[in-house]
mmCIF file of N, CA and C and ligand atoms in Angstrom:
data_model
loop_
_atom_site.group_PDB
_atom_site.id
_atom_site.type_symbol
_atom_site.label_atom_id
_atom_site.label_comp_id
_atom_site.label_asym_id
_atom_site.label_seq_id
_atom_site.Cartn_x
_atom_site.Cartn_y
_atom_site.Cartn_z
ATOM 1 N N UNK A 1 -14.477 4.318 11.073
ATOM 2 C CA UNK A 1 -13.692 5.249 10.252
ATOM 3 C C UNK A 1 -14.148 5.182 8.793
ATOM 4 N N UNK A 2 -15.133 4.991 8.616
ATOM 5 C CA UNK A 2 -16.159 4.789 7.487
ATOM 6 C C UNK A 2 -15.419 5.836 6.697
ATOM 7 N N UNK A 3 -15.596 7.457 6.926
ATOM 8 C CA UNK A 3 -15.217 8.542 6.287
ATOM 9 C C UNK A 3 -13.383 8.812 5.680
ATOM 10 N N UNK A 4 -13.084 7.552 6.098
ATOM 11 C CA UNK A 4 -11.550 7.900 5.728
ATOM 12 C C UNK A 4 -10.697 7.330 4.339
ATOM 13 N N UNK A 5 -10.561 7.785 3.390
ATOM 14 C CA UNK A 5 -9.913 7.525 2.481
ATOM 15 C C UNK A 5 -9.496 6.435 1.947
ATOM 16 N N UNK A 6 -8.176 6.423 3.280
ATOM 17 C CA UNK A 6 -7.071 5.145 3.424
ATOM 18 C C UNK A 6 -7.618 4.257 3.346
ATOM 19 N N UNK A 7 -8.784 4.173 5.107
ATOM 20 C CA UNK A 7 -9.426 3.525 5.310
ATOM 21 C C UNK A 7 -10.156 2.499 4.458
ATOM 22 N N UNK A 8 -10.573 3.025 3.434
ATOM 23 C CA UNK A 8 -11.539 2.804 1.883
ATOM 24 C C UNK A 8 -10.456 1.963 1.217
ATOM 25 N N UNK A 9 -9.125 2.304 0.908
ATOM 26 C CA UNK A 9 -8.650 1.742 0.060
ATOM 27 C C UNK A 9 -7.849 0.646 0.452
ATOM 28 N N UNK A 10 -7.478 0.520 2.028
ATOM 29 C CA UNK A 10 -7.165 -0.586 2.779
ATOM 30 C C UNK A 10 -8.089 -1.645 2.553
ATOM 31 N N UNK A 11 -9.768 -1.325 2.503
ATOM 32 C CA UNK A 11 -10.441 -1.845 2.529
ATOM 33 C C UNK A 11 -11.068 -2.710 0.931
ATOM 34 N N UNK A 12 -10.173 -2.136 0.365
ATOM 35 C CA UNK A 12 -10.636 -2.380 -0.857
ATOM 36 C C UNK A 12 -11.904 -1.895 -1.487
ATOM 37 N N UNK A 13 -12.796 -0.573 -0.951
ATOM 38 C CA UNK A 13 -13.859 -0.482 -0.977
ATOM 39 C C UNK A 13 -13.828 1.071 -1.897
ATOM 40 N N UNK A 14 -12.597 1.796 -2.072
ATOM 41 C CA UNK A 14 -11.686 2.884 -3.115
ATOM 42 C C UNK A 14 -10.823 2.510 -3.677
ATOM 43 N N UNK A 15 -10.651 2.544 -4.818
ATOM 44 C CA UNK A 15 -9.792 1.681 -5.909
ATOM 45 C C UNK A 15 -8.618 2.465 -5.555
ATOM 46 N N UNK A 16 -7.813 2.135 -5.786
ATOM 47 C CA UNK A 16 -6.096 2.531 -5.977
ATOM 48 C C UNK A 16 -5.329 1.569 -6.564
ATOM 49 N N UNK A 17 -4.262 1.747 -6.769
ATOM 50 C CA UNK A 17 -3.167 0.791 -7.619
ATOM 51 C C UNK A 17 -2.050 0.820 -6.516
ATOM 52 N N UNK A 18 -2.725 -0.782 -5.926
ATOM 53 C CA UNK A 18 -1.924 -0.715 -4.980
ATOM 54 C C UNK A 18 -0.527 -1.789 -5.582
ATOM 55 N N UNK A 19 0.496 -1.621 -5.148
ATOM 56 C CA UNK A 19 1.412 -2.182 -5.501
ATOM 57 C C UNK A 19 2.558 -3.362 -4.372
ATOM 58 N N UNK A 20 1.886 -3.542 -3.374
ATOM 59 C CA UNK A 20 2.264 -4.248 -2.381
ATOM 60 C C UNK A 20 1.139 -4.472 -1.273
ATOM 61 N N UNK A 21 0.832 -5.663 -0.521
ATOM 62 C CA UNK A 21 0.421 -5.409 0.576
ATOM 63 C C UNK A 21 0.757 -6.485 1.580
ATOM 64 N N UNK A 22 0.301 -6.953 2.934
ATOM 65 C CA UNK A 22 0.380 -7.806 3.741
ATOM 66 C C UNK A 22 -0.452 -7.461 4.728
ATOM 67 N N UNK A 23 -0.382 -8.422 5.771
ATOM 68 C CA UNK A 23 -1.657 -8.513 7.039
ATOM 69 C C UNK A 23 -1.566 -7.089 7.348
ATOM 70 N N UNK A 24 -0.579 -6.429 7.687
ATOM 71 C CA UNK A 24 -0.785 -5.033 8.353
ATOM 72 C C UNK A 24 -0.767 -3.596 7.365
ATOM 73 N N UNK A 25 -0.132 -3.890 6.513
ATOM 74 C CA UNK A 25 0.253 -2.668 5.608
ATOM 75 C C UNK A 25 -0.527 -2.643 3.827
ATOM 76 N N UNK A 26 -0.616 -1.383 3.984
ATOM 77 C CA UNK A 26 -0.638 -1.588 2.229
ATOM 78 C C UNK A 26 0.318 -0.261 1.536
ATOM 79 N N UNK A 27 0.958 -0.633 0.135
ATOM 80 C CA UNK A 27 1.214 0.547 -0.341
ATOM 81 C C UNK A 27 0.510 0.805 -1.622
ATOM 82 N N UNK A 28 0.146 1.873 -2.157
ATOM 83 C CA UNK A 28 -0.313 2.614 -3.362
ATOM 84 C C UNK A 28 0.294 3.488 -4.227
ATOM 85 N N UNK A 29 0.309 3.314 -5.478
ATOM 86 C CA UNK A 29 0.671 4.840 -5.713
ATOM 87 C C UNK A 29 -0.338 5.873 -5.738
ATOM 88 N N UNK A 30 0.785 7.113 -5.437
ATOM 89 C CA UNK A 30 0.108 8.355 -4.536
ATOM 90 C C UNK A 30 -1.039 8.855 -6.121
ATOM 91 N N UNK A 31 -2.208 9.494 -5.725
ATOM 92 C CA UNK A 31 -2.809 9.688 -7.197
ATOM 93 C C UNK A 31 -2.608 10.684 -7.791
ATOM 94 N N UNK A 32 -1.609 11.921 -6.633
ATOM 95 C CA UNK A 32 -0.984 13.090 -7.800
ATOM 96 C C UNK A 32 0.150 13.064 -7.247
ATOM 97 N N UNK A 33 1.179 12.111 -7.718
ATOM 98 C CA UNK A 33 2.391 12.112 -7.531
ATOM 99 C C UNK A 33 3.255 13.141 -7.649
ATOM 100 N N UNK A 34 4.502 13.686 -7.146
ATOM 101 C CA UNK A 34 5.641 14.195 -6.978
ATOM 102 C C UNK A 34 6.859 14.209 -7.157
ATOM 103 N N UNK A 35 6.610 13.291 -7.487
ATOM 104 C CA UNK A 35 7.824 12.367 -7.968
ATOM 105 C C UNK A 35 7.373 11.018 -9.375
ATOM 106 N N UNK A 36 9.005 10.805 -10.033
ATOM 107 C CA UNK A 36 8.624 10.201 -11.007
ATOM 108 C C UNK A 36 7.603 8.785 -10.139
ATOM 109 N N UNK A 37 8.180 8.369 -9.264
ATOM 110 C CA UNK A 37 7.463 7.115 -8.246
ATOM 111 C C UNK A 37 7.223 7.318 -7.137
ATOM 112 N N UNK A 38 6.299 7.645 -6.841
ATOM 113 C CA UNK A 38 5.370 8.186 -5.396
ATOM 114 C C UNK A 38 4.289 7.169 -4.980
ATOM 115 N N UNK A 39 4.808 6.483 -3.861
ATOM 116 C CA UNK A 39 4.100 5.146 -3.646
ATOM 117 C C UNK A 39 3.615 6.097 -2.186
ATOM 118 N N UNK A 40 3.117 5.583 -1.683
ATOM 119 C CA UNK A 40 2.042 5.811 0.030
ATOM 120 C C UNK A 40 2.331 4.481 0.469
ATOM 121 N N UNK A 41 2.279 4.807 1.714
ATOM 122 C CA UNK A 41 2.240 3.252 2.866
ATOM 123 C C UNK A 41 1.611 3.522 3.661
ATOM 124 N N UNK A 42 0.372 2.687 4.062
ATOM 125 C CA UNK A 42 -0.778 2.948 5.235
ATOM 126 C C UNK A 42 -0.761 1.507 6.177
ATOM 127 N N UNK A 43 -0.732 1.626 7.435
ATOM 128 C CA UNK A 43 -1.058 0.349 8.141
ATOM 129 C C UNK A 43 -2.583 0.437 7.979
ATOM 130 N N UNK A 44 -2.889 -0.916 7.871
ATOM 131 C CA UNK A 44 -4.756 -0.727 7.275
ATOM 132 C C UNK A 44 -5.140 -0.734 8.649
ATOM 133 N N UNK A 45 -4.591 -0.602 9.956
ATOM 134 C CA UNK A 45 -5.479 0.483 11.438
ATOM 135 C C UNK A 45 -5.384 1.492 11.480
ATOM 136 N N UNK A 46 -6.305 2.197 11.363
ATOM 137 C CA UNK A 46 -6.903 3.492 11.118
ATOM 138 C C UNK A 46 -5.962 4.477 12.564
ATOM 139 N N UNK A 47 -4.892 4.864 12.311
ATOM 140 C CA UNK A 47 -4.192 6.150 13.112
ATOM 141 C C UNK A 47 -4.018 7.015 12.524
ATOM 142 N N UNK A 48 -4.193 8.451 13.492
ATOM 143 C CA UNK A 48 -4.441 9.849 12.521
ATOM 144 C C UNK A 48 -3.312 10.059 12.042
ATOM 145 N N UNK A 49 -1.792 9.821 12.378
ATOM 146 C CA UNK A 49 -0.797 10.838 12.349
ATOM 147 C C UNK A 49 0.403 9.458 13.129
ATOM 148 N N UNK A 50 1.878 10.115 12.127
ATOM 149 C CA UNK A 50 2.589 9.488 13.346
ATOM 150 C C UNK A 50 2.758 9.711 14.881
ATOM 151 N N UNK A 51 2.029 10.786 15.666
ATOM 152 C CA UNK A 51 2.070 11.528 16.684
ATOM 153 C C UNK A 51 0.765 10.112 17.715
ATOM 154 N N UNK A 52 0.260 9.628 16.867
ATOM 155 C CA UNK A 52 -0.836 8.391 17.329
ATOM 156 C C UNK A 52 0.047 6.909 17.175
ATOM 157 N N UNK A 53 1.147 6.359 17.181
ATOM 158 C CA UNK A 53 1.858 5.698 16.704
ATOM 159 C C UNK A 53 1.447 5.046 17.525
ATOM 160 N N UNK A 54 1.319 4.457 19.030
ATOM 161 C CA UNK A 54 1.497 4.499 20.344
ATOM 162 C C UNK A 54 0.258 3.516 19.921
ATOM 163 N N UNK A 55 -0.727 3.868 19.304
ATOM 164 C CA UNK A 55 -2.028 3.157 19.048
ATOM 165 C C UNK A 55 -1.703 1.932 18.391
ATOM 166 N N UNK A 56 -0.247 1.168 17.653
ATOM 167 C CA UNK A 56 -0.031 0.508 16.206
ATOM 168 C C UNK A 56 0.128 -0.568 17.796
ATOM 169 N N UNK A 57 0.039 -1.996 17.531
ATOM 170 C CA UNK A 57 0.396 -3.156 17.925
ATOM 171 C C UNK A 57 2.072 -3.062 17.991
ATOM 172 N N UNK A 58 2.833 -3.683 18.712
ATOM 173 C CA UNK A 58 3.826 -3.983 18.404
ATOM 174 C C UNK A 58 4.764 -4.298 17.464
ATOM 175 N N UNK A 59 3.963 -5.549 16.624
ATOM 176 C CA UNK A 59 3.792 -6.042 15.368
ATOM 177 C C UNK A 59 3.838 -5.265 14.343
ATOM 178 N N UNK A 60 2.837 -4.332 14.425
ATOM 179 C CA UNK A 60 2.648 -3.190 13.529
ATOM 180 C C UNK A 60 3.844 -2.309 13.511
ATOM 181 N N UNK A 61 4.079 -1.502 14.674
ATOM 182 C CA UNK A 61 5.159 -0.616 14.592
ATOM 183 C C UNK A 61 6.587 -1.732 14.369
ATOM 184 N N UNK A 62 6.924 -3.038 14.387
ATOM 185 C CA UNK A 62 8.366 -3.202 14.122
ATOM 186 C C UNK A 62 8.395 -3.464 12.833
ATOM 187 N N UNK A 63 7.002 -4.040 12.001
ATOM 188 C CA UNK A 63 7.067 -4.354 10.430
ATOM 189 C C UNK A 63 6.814 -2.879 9.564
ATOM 190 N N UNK A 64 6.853 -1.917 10.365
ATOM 191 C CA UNK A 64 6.624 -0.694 9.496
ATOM 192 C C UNK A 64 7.606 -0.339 8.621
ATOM 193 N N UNK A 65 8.757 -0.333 9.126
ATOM 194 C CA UNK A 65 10.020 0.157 8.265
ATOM 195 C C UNK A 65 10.148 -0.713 7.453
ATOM 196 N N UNK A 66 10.807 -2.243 7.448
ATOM 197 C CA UNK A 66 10.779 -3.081 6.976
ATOM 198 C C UNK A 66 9.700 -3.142 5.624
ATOM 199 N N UNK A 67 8.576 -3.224 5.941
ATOM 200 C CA UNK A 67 7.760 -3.226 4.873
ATOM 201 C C UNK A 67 8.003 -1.784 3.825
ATOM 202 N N UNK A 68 8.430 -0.741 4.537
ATOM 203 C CA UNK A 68 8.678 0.402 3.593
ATOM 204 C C UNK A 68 9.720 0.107 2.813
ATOM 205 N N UNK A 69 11.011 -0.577 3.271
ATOM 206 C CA UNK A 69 12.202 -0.756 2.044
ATOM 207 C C UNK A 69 11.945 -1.841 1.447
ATOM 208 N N UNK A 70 11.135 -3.025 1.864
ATOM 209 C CA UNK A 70 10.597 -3.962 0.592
ATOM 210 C C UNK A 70 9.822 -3.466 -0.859
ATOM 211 N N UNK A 71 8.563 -2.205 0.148
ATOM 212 C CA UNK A 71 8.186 -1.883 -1.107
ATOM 213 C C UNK A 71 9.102 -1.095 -2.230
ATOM 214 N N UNK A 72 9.864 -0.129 -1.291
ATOM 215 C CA UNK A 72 10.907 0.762 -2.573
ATOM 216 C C UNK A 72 11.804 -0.423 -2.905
ATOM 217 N N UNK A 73 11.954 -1.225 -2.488
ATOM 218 C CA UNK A 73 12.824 -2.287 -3.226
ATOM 219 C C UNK A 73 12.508 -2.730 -4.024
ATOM 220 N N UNK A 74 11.275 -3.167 -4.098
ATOM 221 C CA UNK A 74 10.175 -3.494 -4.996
ATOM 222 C C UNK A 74 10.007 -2.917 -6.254
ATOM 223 N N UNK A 75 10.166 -1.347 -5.871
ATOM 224 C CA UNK A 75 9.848 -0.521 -7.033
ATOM 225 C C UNK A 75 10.967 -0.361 -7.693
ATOM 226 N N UNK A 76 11.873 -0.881 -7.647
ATOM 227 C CA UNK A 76 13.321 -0.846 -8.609
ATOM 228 C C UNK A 76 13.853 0.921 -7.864
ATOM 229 N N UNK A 77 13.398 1.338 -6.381
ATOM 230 C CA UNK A 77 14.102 2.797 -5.814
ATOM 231 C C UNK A 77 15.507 1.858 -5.341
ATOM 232 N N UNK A 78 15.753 0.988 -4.866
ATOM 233 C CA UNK A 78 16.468 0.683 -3.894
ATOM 234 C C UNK A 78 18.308 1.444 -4.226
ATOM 235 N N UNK A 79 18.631 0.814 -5.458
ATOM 236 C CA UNK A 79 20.110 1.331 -5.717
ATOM 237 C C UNK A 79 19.985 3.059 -5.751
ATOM 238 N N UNK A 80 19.293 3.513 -6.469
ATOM 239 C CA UNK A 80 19.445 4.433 -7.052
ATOM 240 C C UNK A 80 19.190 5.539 -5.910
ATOM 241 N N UNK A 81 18.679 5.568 -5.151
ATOM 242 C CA UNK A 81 18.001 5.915 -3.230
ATOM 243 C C UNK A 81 16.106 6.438 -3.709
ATOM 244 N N UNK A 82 16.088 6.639 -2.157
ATOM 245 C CA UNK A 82 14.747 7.313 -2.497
ATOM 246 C C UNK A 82 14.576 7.930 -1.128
ATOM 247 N N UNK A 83 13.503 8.680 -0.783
ATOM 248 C CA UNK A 83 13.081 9.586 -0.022
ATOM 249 C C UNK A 83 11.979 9.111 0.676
ATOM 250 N N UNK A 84 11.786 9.087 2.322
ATOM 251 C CA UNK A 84 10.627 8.844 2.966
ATOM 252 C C UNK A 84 10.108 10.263 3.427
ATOM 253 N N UNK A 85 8.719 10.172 3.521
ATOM 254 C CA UNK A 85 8.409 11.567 4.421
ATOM 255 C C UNK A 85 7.169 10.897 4.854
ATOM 256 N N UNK A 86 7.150 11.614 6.036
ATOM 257 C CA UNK A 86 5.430 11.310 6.529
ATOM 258 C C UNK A 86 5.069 12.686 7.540
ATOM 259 N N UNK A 87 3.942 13.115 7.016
ATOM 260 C CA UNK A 87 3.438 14.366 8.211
ATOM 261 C C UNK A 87 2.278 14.630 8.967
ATOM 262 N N UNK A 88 2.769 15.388 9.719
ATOM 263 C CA UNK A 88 1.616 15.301 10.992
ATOM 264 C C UNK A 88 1.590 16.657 11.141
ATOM 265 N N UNK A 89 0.303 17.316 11.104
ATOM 266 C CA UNK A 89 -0.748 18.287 11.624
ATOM 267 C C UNK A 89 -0.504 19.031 10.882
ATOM 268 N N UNK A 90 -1.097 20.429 10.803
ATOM 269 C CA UNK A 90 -1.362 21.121 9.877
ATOM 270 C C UNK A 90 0.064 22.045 9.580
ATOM 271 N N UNK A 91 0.932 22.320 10.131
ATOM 272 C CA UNK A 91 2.391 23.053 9.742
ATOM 273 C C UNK A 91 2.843 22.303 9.085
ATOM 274 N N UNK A 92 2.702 21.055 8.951
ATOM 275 C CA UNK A 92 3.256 19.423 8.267
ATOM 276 C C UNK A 92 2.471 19.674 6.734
ATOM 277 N N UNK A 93 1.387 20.360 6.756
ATOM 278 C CA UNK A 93 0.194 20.507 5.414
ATOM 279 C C UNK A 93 -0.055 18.821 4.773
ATOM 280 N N UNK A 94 -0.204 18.196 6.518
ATOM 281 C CA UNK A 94 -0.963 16.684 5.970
ATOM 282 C C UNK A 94 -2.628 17.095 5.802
ATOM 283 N N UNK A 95 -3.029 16.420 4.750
ATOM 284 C CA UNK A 95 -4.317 16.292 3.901
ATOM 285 C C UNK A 95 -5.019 15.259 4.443
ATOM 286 N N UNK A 96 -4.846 14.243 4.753
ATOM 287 C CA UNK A 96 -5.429 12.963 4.588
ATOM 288 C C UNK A 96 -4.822 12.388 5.908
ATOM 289 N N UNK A 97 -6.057 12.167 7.158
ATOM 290 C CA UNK A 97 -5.447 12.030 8.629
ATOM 291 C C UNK A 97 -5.721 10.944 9.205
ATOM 292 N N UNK A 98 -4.905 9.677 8.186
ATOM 293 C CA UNK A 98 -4.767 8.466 8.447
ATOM 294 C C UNK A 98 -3.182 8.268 8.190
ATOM 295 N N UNK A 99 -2.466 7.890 9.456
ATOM 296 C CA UNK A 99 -0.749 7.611 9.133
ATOM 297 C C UNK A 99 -0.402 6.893 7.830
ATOM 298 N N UNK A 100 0.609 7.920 7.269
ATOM 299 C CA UNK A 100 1.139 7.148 5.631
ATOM 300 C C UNK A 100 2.077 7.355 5.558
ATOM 301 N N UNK A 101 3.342 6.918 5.206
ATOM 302 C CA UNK A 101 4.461 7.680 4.659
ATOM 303 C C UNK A 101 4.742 7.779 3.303
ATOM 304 N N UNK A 102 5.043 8.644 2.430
ATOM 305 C CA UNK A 102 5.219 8.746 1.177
ATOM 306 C C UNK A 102 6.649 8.344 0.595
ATOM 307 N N UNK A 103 6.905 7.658 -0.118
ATOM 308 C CA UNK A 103 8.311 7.207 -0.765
ATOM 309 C C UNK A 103 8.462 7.828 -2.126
ATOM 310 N N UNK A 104 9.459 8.670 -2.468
ATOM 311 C CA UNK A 104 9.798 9.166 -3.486
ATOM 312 C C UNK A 104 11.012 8.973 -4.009
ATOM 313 N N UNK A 105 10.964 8.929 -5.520
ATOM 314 C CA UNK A 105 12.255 8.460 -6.512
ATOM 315 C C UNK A 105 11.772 8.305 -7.789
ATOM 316 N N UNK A 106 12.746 7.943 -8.142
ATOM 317 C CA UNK A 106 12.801 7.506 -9.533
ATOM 318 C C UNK A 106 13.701 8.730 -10.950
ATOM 319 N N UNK A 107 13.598 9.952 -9.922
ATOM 320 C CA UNK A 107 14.619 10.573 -10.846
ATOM 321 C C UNK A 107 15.536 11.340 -9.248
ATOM 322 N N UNK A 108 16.347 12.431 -9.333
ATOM 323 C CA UNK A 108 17.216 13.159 -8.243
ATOM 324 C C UNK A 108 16.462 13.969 -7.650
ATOM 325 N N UNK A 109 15.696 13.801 -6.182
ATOM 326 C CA UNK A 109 14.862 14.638 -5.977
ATOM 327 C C UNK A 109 15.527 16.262 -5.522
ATOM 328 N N UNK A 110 14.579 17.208 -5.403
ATOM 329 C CA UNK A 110 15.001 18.325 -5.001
ATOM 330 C C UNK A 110 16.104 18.574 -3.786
ATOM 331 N N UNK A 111 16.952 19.126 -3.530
ATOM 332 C CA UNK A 111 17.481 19.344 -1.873
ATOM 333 C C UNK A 111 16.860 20.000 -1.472
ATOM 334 N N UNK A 112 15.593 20.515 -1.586
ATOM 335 C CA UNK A 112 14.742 21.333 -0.529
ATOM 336 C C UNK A 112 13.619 20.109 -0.082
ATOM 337 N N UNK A 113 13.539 19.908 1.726
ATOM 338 C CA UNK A 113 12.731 18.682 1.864
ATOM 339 C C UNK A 113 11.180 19.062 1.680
HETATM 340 P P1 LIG B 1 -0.475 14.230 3.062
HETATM 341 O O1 LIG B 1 -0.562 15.609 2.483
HETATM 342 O O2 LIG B 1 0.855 13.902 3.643
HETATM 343 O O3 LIG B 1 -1.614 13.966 3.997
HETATM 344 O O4 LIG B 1 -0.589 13.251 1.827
HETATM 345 C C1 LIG B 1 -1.779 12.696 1.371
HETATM 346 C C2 LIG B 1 -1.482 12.123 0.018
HETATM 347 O O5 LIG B 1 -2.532 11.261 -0.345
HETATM 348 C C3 LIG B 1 -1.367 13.182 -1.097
HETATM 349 O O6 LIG B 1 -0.089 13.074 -1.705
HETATM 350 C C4 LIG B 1 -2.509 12.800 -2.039
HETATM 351 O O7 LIG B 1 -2.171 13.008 -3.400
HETATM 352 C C5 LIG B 1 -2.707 11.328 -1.725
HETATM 353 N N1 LIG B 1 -4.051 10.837 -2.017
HETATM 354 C C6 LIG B 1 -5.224 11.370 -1.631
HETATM 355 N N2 LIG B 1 -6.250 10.611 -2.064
HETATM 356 C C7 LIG B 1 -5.698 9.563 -2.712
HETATM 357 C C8 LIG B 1 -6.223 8.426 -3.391
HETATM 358 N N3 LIG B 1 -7.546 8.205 -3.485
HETATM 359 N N4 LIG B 1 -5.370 7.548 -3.953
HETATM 360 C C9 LIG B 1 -4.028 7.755 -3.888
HETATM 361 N N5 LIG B 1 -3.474 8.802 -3.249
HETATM 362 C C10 LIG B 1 -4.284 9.704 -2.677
#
């Protein structure tokens, strides 16, 4: 998966500002954010989409969530709330087809999802 982004920056081999990581996960902030704090979460195994989930270890899929509210916890989102999204295929208008979910906050986001 040489050609993949994530891949690169899991790898440490594309810079990002990553702001958390561990054996399975990393998070970043997103590089054209949406929010005042737009972090990304990638398991560093290369799956296209949550629709490929099925592919994550066990391990992988039960530390996924978990690791997502450490990092917004992390980021001072936790009291104040924040927003997960993650998308799959092109009606979704995912860009980048390595599984991520995006965490947003830091000010009242829109009510349109
Ligand atoms: P999606 O449209 O759900 O596939 O989201 C992909 C996200 O990745 C977008 O919000 C991009 O801004 C973000 N992104 C793409 N390349 C990078 C990068 N090199 N570093 C950080 N975020 C990135």
């Amino acid at each position: 998966m040489n050609q993949c982004i994530f891949c690169g920056i899991a790898a440490g081999d594309i810079p990002a500002e990553i702001t958390h990581e561990d054996e399975h996960f990393v998070a970043f902030r997103d590089i054209a954010p949406k929010a005042p704090v737009h972090l990304v979460i990638i398991p560093r195994r290369h799956v296209s989409s949550l629709a490929s989930v099925g592919e994550l270890s066990d391990a992988e899929r039960a530390g996924m969530t978990l690791f997502l509210a450490d990092v917004a916890d992390r980021a001072g989102l936790g009291d104040a709330g924040y927003r997960v999204v993650t998308n799959h295929g092109p009606n979704s208008r995912q860009s980048v087809f390595h599984l991520h979910w995006h965490v947003l906050g830091g000010a009242l986001l829109s009510d349109s999802m």
